[in-house]
Amino acid sequence: MKILCVLYDDPVSGYPKTYARDDLPELPGYPGGQTLPTPSSVDFTPGHLLGSVSGELGLRSFLESQGHELVVTSDKDRDGSEFDRRLADADVVISQPFWPAYLTAERFARAPRLKLALTAGIGSDHVDLDAAIAHGVTVAEVTYCNSISVAEHVVMSILNLVRNFVPSHQIVLDGGWNIADAVARSYDVEGMHVGTVAAGRIGLAVLKRLAPFDMHLHYTDRHRLPLEVEEELGLTFHASAADMVPHCDVVTINAPLHPETEGLFDDELIATMKRGAYLVNTARARIADRDAVVRALQSGRLAGYAGDVWFPQPAPSDHPWRTMPNHGMTPHISGSSLSAQARYAAGTREILESFFAGTPIRDEYLIVDGGKLAGTGAHSYAVRG
Ligand code: NDP
C-alpha cells in the first residue's frame, strides 16, 4: 500500500543530533484507565523528534519491511504540491493538526484509492468528515495522546496572561528593569472564576490542574460530568457557553471544531464576557471569530488572548493575531511536545497495524467508520449531515 504522510518541517538548524534530556517519564496509562498505545513494537527512541519530516513518525522500517511504500512530505499547500500529486494513488493519508493536510471534499474526489485518513494527534476537523462518510473512508485519530500536553499548555497560558509574563520577559531581553511596566497588568489567579467550554479529556484535566490554585471552577458541556466529579472539584455547571461566560474572569475553550462550535466566540458572545476577561483557545482557531478577538483586545473587553491554534496553518506572516495587543500566542505546539510525539507515533503505528491486519481499530480512536460517525467521533463530533 501507499502511505502518504504529511509532517511539519525539520528544525531550521537541522534534524537534532542531541537532546536536552535523556529520557521520558514512564506513564502507567491515561487518566480514567485508557491504555497507552499498544503497537507490537516501535522502531524509534521515545524523546526523539518524530513529528517533523526526518522523524517520519518512526514508521519507515516498519512499513517498508511489510512491503508498503512511505512518502513523507511537508509540501502541502502550494499548487501542484507533493501532497496533491501523491494523493491520486494513496491508500492511507497520515496528517497532523499542527501542519494539517486539509482533506477537502475536492481532494477526496481526487483520491479514489484512499481508505484511511489517520490523524497523528487529536482533532480531525482538517478532514471533511461528510466527504469521508460519502467516500467510505475510515477516519481515526490517536485519542488521548496529547490531551494532557494541551492541558498543561492551557494552564501555562492562563498564568502567562494573568500574570503578564510575556511582556515582563521581553523587558529582560531588552536589557530593562521597569517593574512598573510589568506589573501594571499583572494579577493573581487566586479567587478568579475560570470556565471551560467542554470538559472532555483536556477540559477536565485543565479543571483538575487549576483546582489547587483556589480558583472557582465552571464548565459547560453537552454531557454533564458525574456528580462525584462535580463535587470533588467544586464545579459549577452551565447549560451553555452563553450562560457561563458572563460569570468568568478566564475562559478556556476545549471543544472540537464542528458545526455546533464554529464561530461560537463572535462579537455577540464576547460582548457578554466581563471587561478584562482572558480567553485561552488551544482547541481550534475557528471556534473564535478571528477579527472579533482582535476588536475585543483593542477595546479592552478582553485583557488577553492566548492559544496555539490558527487558521489556516501555517498562519500567514500578516495574520492579525501575530500583532494584536496582549496576546500569548505560539505556533501550534501544545500537543506536539517530545513526550506527546512518542505517544502519537506509537498510536499511529497501532492503528496501521490493525488496519493492515484487518482487525478492529480501537473504538476510542475511530471518528468515521463504515460510512458514519463512529467511536469517539459519534460521541464528540457532529456533521453537516
Ligand atoms: P474530548 O473528545 O475528550 O472532549 C471534547 C469535549 O467537547 C467532549 O466532552 C464533548 O462533549 C465536548 N463538546 C463537543 N461539542 C460541544 C459543544 N457544542 N459544546 C460544549 N461541549 C462540546 O477531546 P479532547 O479534550 O482530547 O480534545 C478537545 C479538542 O482539543 C480536540 O477536538 C482538538 O480540537 C483540540 N486539541 C488541540 C490540540 C493542540 O495541540 N492544540 C491537541 C489535542 C486536541 P461530549 O463528549 O460530552 O458530547
JSON list of C-alpha atoms in Angstrom, two decimals, residues 39-179:
[
{"chain": "A", "resi": 39, "resn": "PRO", "atom": "CA", "xyz": [1.78, -1.34, 18.87]},
{"chain": "A", "resi": 40, "resn": "SER", "atom": "CA", "xyz": [3.61, -4.68, 18.58]},
{"chain": "A", "resi": 41, "resn": "SER", "atom": "CA", "xyz": [6.87, -2.70, 18.92]},
{"chain": "A", "resi": 42, "resn": "VAL", "atom": "CA", "xyz": [8.37, 0.65, 17.94]},
{"chain": "A", "resi": 43, "resn": "ASP", "atom": "CA", "xyz": [11.49, 1.48, 15.94]},
{"chain": "A", "resi": 44, "resn": "PHE", "atom": "CA", "xyz": [12.18, 4.89, 17.46]},
{"chain": "A", "resi": 45, "resn": "THR", "atom": "CA", "xyz": [13.65, 6.30, 20.62]},
{"chain": "A", "resi": 46, "resn": "PRO", "atom": "CA", "xyz": [10.97, 7.96, 22.78]},
{"chain": "A", "resi": 47, "resn": "GLY", "atom": "CA", "xyz": [12.02, 11.56, 23.33]},
{"chain": "A", "resi": 48, "resn": "HIS", "atom": "CA", "xyz": [13.46, 11.99, 19.84]},
{"chain": "A", "resi": 49, "resn": "LEU", "atom": "CA", "xyz": [11.91, 14.36, 17.30]},
{"chain": "A", "resi": 50, "resn": "LEU", "atom": "CA", "xyz": [9.41, 12.19, 15.42]},
{"chain": "A", "resi": 51, "resn": "GLY", "atom": "CA", "xyz": [6.86, 14.76, 14.28]},
{"chain": "A", "resi": 52, "resn": "SER", "atom": "CA", "xyz": [8.94, 16.52, 11.61]},
{"chain": "A", "resi": 53, "resn": "VAL", "atom": "CA", "xyz": [9.75, 15.22, 8.13]},
{"chain": "A", "resi": 54, "resn": "SER", "atom": "CA", "xyz": [13.01, 13.44, 9.04]},
{"chain": "A", "resi": 55, "resn": "GLY", "atom": "CA", "xyz": [11.43, 11.89, 12.13]},
{"chain": "A", "resi": 56, "resn": "GLU", "atom": "CA", "xyz": [8.86, 10.13, 9.87]},
{"chain": "A", "resi": 57, "resn": "LEU", "atom": "CA", "xyz": [6.85, 9.22, 12.99]},
{"chain": "A", "resi": 58, "resn": "GLY", "atom": "CA", "xyz": [9.35, 6.39, 13.31]},
{"chain": "A", "resi": 59, "resn": "LEU", "atom": "CA", "xyz": [7.39, 4.43, 10.71]},
{"chain": "A", "resi": 60, "resn": "ARG", "atom": "CA", "xyz": [9.72, 3.79, 7.77]},
{"chain": "A", "resi": 61, "resn": "SER", "atom": "CA", "xyz": [11.36, 0.49, 8.67]},
{"chain": "A", "resi": 62, "resn": "PHE", "atom": "CA", "xyz": [8.07, -0.97, 9.92]},
{"chain": "A", "resi": 63, "resn": "LEU", "atom": "CA", "xyz": [6.21, -0.04, 6.73]},
{"chain": "A", "resi": 64, "resn": "GLU", "atom": "CA", "xyz": [8.96, -0.97, 4.28]},
{"chain": "A", "resi": 65, "resn": "SER", "atom": "CA", "xyz": [9.59, -4.32, 5.96]},
{"chain": "A", "resi": 66, "resn": "GLN", "atom": "CA", "xyz": [5.97, -5.15, 5.17]},
{"chain": "A", "resi": 67, "resn": "GLY", "atom": "CA", "xyz": [6.30, -4.09, 1.53]},
{"chain": "A", "resi": 68, "resn": "HIS", "atom": "CA", "xyz": [4.48, -0.77, 1.85]},
{"chain": "A", "resi": 69, "resn": "GLU", "atom": "CA", "xyz": [5.66, 2.47, 0.31]},
{"chain": "A", "resi": 70, "resn": "LEU", "atom": "CA", "xyz": [6.04, 5.54, 2.57]},
{"chain": "A", "resi": 71, "resn": "VAL", "atom": "CA", "xyz": [6.20, 9.08, 1.24]},
{"chain": "A", "resi": 72, "resn": "VAL", "atom": "CA", "xyz": [6.79, 11.83, 3.81]},
{"chain": "A", "resi": 73, "resn": "THR", "atom": "CA", "xyz": [6.50, 15.47, 2.84]},
{"chain": "A", "resi": 74, "resn": "SER", "atom": "CA", "xyz": [5.78, 18.89, 4.32]},
{"chain": "A", "resi": 75, "resn": "ASP", "atom": "CA", "xyz": [4.79, 20.24, 0.91]},
{"chain": "A", "resi": 76, "resn": "LYS", "atom": "CA", "xyz": [1.02, 20.52, 1.16]},
{"chain": "A", "resi": 77, "resn": "ASP", "atom": "CA", "xyz": [-0.38, 23.93, 0.27]},
{"chain": "A", "resi": 78, "resn": "ARG", "atom": "CA", "xyz": [1.03, 25.35, -2.95]},
{"chain": "A", "resi": 79, "resn": "ASP", "atom": "CA", "xyz": [-0.46, 24.49, -6.34]},
{"chain": "A", "resi": 80, "resn": "GLY", "atom": "CA", "xyz": [1.00, 21.18, -7.51]},
{"chain": "A", "resi": 81, "resn": "SER", "atom": "CA", "xyz": [2.27, 20.34, -4.01]},
{"chain": "A", "resi": 82, "resn": "GLU", "atom": "CA", "xyz": [3.73, 16.88, -3.41]},
{"chain": "A", "resi": 83, "resn": "PHE", "atom": "CA", "xyz": [0.70, 16.10, -1.24]},
{"chain": "A", "resi": 84, "resn": "ASP", "atom": "CA", "xyz": [-1.64, 16.87, -4.14]},
{"chain": "A", "resi": 85, "resn": "ARG", "atom": "CA", "xyz": [0.50, 14.96, -6.64]},
{"chain": "A", "resi": 86, "resn": "ARG", "atom": "CA", "xyz": [0.71, 11.81, -4.49]},
{"chain": "A", "resi": 87, "resn": "LEU", "atom": "CA", "xyz": [-2.93, 11.81, -3.42]},
{"chain": "A", "resi": 88, "resn": "ALA", "atom": "CA", "xyz": [-4.19, 10.06, -6.54]},
{"chain": "A", "resi": 89, "resn": "ASP", "atom": "CA", "xyz": [-2.64, 6.70, -5.59]},
{"chain": "A", "resi": 90, "resn": "ALA", "atom": "CA", "xyz": [-2.52, 7.00, -1.79]},
{"chain": "A", "resi": 91, "resn": "ASP", "atom": "CA", "xyz": [-4.24, 4.25, 0.23]},
{"chain": "A", "resi": 92, "resn": "VAL", "atom": "CA", "xyz": [-3.58, 5.95, 3.56]},
{"chain": "A", "resi": 93, "resn": "VAL", "atom": "CA", "xyz": [-3.04, 9.63, 4.39]},
{"chain": "A", "resi": 94, "resn": "ILE", "atom": "CA", "xyz": [-1.43, 10.46, 7.71]},
{"chain": "A", "resi": 95, "resn": "SER", "atom": "CA", "xyz": [-1.61, 14.08, 8.75]},
{"chain": "A", "resi": 96, "resn": "GLN", "atom": "CA", "xyz": [-1.37, 16.18, 11.86]},
{"chain": "A", "resi": 97, "resn": "PRO", "atom": "CA", "xyz": [-3.38, 19.10, 13.22]},
{"chain": "A", "resi": 98, "resn": "PHE", "atom": "CA", "xyz": [-0.11, 21.05, 13.69]},
{"chain": "A", "resi": 99, "resn": "TRP", "atom": "CA", "xyz": [0.59, 21.06, 9.94]},
{"chain": "A", "resi": 100, "resn": "PRO", "atom": "CA", "xyz": [-2.73, 20.00, 8.53]},
{"chain": "A", "resi": 101, "resn": "ALA", "atom": "CA", "xyz": [-3.04, 18.45, 5.09]},
{"chain": "A", "resi": 102, "resn": "TYR", "atom": "CA", "xyz": [-6.59, 19.70, 4.57]},
{"chain": "A", "resi": 103, "resn": "LEU", "atom": "CA", "xyz": [-8.57, 16.75, 3.17]},
{"chain": "A", "resi": 104, "resn": "THR", "atom": "CA", "xyz": [-11.36, 18.67, 1.49]},
{"chain": "A", "resi": 105, "resn": "ALA", "atom": "CA", "xyz": [-14.28, 17.18, -0.45]},
{"chain": "A", "resi": 106, "resn": "GLU", "atom": "CA", "xyz": [-12.48, 18.15, -3.64]},
{"chain": "A", "resi": 107, "resn": "ARG", "atom": "CA", "xyz": [-9.35, 16.25, -2.55]},
{"chain": "A", "resi": 108, "resn": "PHE", "atom": "CA", "xyz": [-11.40, 13.19, -1.57]},
{"chain": "A", "resi": 109, "resn": "ALA", "atom": "CA", "xyz": [-12.73, 13.19, -5.14]},
{"chain": "A", "resi": 110, "resn": "ARG", "atom": "CA", "xyz": [-9.12, 13.04, -6.38]},
{"chain": "A", "resi": 111, "resn": "ALA", "atom": "CA", "xyz": [-8.14, 10.17, -4.04]},
{"chain": "A", "resi": 112, "resn": "PRO", "atom": "CA", "xyz": [-10.01, 7.14, -5.35]},
{"chain": "A", "resi": 113, "resn": "ARG", "atom": "CA", "xyz": [-7.83, 4.59, -3.50]},
{"chain": "A", "resi": 114, "resn": "LEU", "atom": "CA", "xyz": [-8.00, 6.31, -0.12]},
{"chain": "A", "resi": 115, "resn": "LYS", "atom": "CA", "xyz": [-9.23, 4.02, 2.66]},
{"chain": "A", "resi": 116, "resn": "LEU", "atom": "CA", "xyz": [-7.83, 5.53, 5.84]},
{"chain": "A", "resi": 117, "resn": "ALA", "atom": "CA", "xyz": [-7.27, 9.15, 6.91]},
{"chain": "A", "resi": 118, "resn": "LEU", "atom": "CA", "xyz": [-5.20, 8.92, 10.05]},
{"chain": "A", "resi": 119, "resn": "THR", "atom": "CA", "xyz": [-4.63, 11.92, 12.32]},
{"chain": "A", "resi": 120, "resn": "ALA", "atom": "CA", "xyz": [-1.35, 11.55, 14.21]},
{"chain": "A", "resi": 121, "resn": "GLY", "atom": "CA", "xyz": [-2.75, 13.59, 17.06]},
{"chain": "A", "resi": 122, "resn": "ILE", "atom": "CA", "xyz": [-6.25, 14.63, 18.12]},
{"chain": "A", "resi": 123, "resn": "GLY", "atom": "CA", "xyz": [-8.76, 16.68, 16.15]},
{"chain": "A", "resi": 124, "resn": "SER", "atom": "CA", "xyz": [-9.77, 15.55, 12.66]},
{"chain": "A", "resi": 125, "resn": "ASP", "atom": "CA", "xyz": [-11.50, 18.77, 11.63]},
{"chain": "A", "resi": 126, "resn": "HIS", "atom": "CA", "xyz": [-8.93, 19.21, 8.83]},
{"chain": "A", "resi": 127, "resn": "VAL", "atom": "CA", "xyz": [-10.68, 16.21, 7.27]},
{"chain": "A", "resi": 128, "resn": "ASP", "atom": "CA", "xyz": [-14.08, 16.89, 5.68]},
{"chain": "A", "resi": 129, "resn": "LEU", "atom": "CA", "xyz": [-15.99, 14.26, 7.65]},
{"chain": "A", "resi": 130, "resn": "ASP", "atom": "CA", "xyz": [-19.08, 14.44, 5.42]},
{"chain": "A", "resi": 131, "resn": "ALA", "atom": "CA", "xyz": [-16.86, 13.66, 2.42]},
{"chain": "A", "resi": 132, "resn": "ALA", "atom": "CA", "xyz": [-15.13, 10.84, 4.31]},
{"chain": "A", "resi": 133, "resn": "ILE", "atom": "CA", "xyz": [-18.56, 9.37, 5.08]},
{"chain": "A", "resi": 134, "resn": "ALA", "atom": "CA", "xyz": [-19.64, 9.72, 1.45]},
{"chain": "A", "resi": 135, "resn": "HIS", "atom": "CA", "xyz": [-16.45, 8.04, 0.18]},
{"chain": "A", "resi": 136, "resn": "GLY", "atom": "CA", "xyz": [-16.45, 5.25, 2.78]},
{"chain": "A", "resi": 137, "resn": "VAL", "atom": "CA", "xyz": [-13.06, 6.35, 4.15]},
{"chain": "A", "resi": 138, "resn": "THR", "atom": "CA", "xyz": [-12.22, 5.49, 7.76]},
{"chain": "A", "resi": 139, "resn": "VAL", "atom": "CA", "xyz": [-11.03, 8.45, 9.86]},
{"chain": "A", "resi": 140, "resn": "ALA", "atom": "CA", "xyz": [-9.07, 7.69, 13.02]},
{"chain": "A", "resi": 141, "resn": "GLU", "atom": "CA", "xyz": [-7.04, 9.71, 15.49]},
{"chain": "A", "resi": 142, "resn": "VAL", "atom": "CA", "xyz": [-4.83, 8.89, 18.46]},
{"chain": "A", "resi": 143, "resn": "THR", "atom": "CA", "xyz": [-7.30, 9.78, 21.18]},
{"chain": "A", "resi": 144, "resn": "TYR", "atom": "CA", "xyz": [-5.73, 10.97, 24.46]},
{"chain": "A", "resi": 145, "resn": "CYS", "atom": "CA", "xyz": [-2.18, 11.03, 23.06]},
{"chain": "A", "resi": 146, "resn": "ASN", "atom": "CA", "xyz": [-1.67, 14.72, 23.75]},
{"chain": "A", "resi": 147, "resn": "SER", "atom": "CA", "xyz": [-4.66, 15.75, 25.85]},
{"chain": "A", "resi": 148, "resn": "ILE", "atom": "CA", "xyz": [-2.56, 16.24, 28.98]},
{"chain": "A", "resi": 149, "resn": "SER", "atom": "CA", "xyz": [0.13, 18.04, 26.97]},
{"chain": "A", "resi": 150, "resn": "VAL", "atom": "CA", "xyz": [-2.51, 20.55, 25.86]},
{"chain": "A", "resi": 151, "resn": "ALA", "atom": "CA", "xyz": [-3.98, 20.86, 29.36]},
{"chain": "A", "resi": 152, "resn": "GLU", "atom": "CA", "xyz": [-0.52, 21.82, 30.64]},
{"chain": "A", "resi": 153, "resn": "HIS", "atom": "CA", "xyz": [-0.25, 24.44, 27.89]},
{"chain": "A", "resi": 154, "resn": "VAL", "atom": "CA", "xyz": [-3.66, 25.85, 28.83]},
{"chain": "A", "resi": 155, "resn": "VAL", "atom": "CA", "xyz": [-2.66, 26.24, 32.48]},
{"chain": "A", "resi": 156, "resn": "MET", "atom": "CA", "xyz": [0.63, 27.84, 31.39]},
{"chain": "A", "resi": 157, "resn": "SER", "atom": "CA", "xyz": [-1.22, 30.23, 29.08]},
{"chain": "A", "resi": 158, "resn": "ILE", "atom": "CA", "xyz": [-3.69, 31.29, 31.76]},
{"chain": "A", "resi": 159, "resn": "LEU", "atom": "CA", "xyz": [-0.85, 32.04, 34.18]},
{"chain": "A", "resi": 160, "resn": "ASN", "atom": "CA", "xyz": [1.14, 33.76, 31.41]},
{"chain": "A", "resi": 161, "resn": "LEU", "atom": "CA", "xyz": [-1.71, 36.11, 30.56]},
{"chain": "A", "resi": 162, "resn": "VAL", "atom": "CA", "xyz": [-2.99, 36.87, 34.03]},
{"chain": "A", "resi": 163, "resn": "ARG", "atom": "CA", "xyz": [0.49, 37.44, 35.49]},
{"chain": "A", "resi": 164, "resn": "ASN", "atom": "CA", "xyz": [1.66, 39.32, 32.36]},
{"chain": "A", "resi": 165, "resn": "PHE", "atom": "CA", "xyz": [4.67, 37.04, 31.87]},
{"chain": "A", "resi": 166, "resn": "VAL", "atom": "CA", "xyz": [5.49, 37.61, 28.20]},
{"chain": "A", "resi": 167, "resn": "PRO", "atom": "CA", "xyz": [5.94, 41.42, 28.33]},
{"chain": "A", "resi": 168, "resn": "SER", "atom": "CA", "xyz": [7.88, 41.03, 31.60]},
{"chain": "A", "resi": 169, "resn": "HIS", "atom": "CA", "xyz": [10.24, 38.57, 29.92]},
{"chain": "A", "resi": 170, "resn": "GLN", "atom": "CA", "xyz": [10.61, 40.96, 26.99]},
{"chain": "A", "resi": 171, "resn": "ILE", "atom": "CA", "xyz": [11.79, 43.67, 29.41]},
{"chain": "A", "resi": 172, "resn": "VAL", "atom": "CA", "xyz": [14.63, 41.35, 30.46]},
{"chain": "A", "resi": 173, "resn": "LEU", "atom": "CA", "xyz": [15.55, 40.56, 26.85]},
{"chain": "A", "resi": 174, "resn": "ASP", "atom": "CA", "xyz": [15.58, 44.28, 26.10]},
{"chain": "A", "resi": 175, "resn": "GLY", "atom": "CA", "xyz": [18.03, 44.96, 28.94]},
{"chain": "A", "resi": 176, "resn": "GLY", "atom": "CA", "xyz": [15.47, 46.83, 31.02]},
{"chain": "A", "resi": 177, "resn": "TRP", "atom": "CA", "xyz": [14.23, 46.70, 34.62]},
{"chain": "A", "resi": 178, "resn": "ASN", "atom": "CA", "xyz": [10.99, 48.62, 34.65]},
{"chain": "A", "resi": 179, "resn": "ILE", "atom": "CA", "xyz": [8.92, 46.77, 37.21]}
]
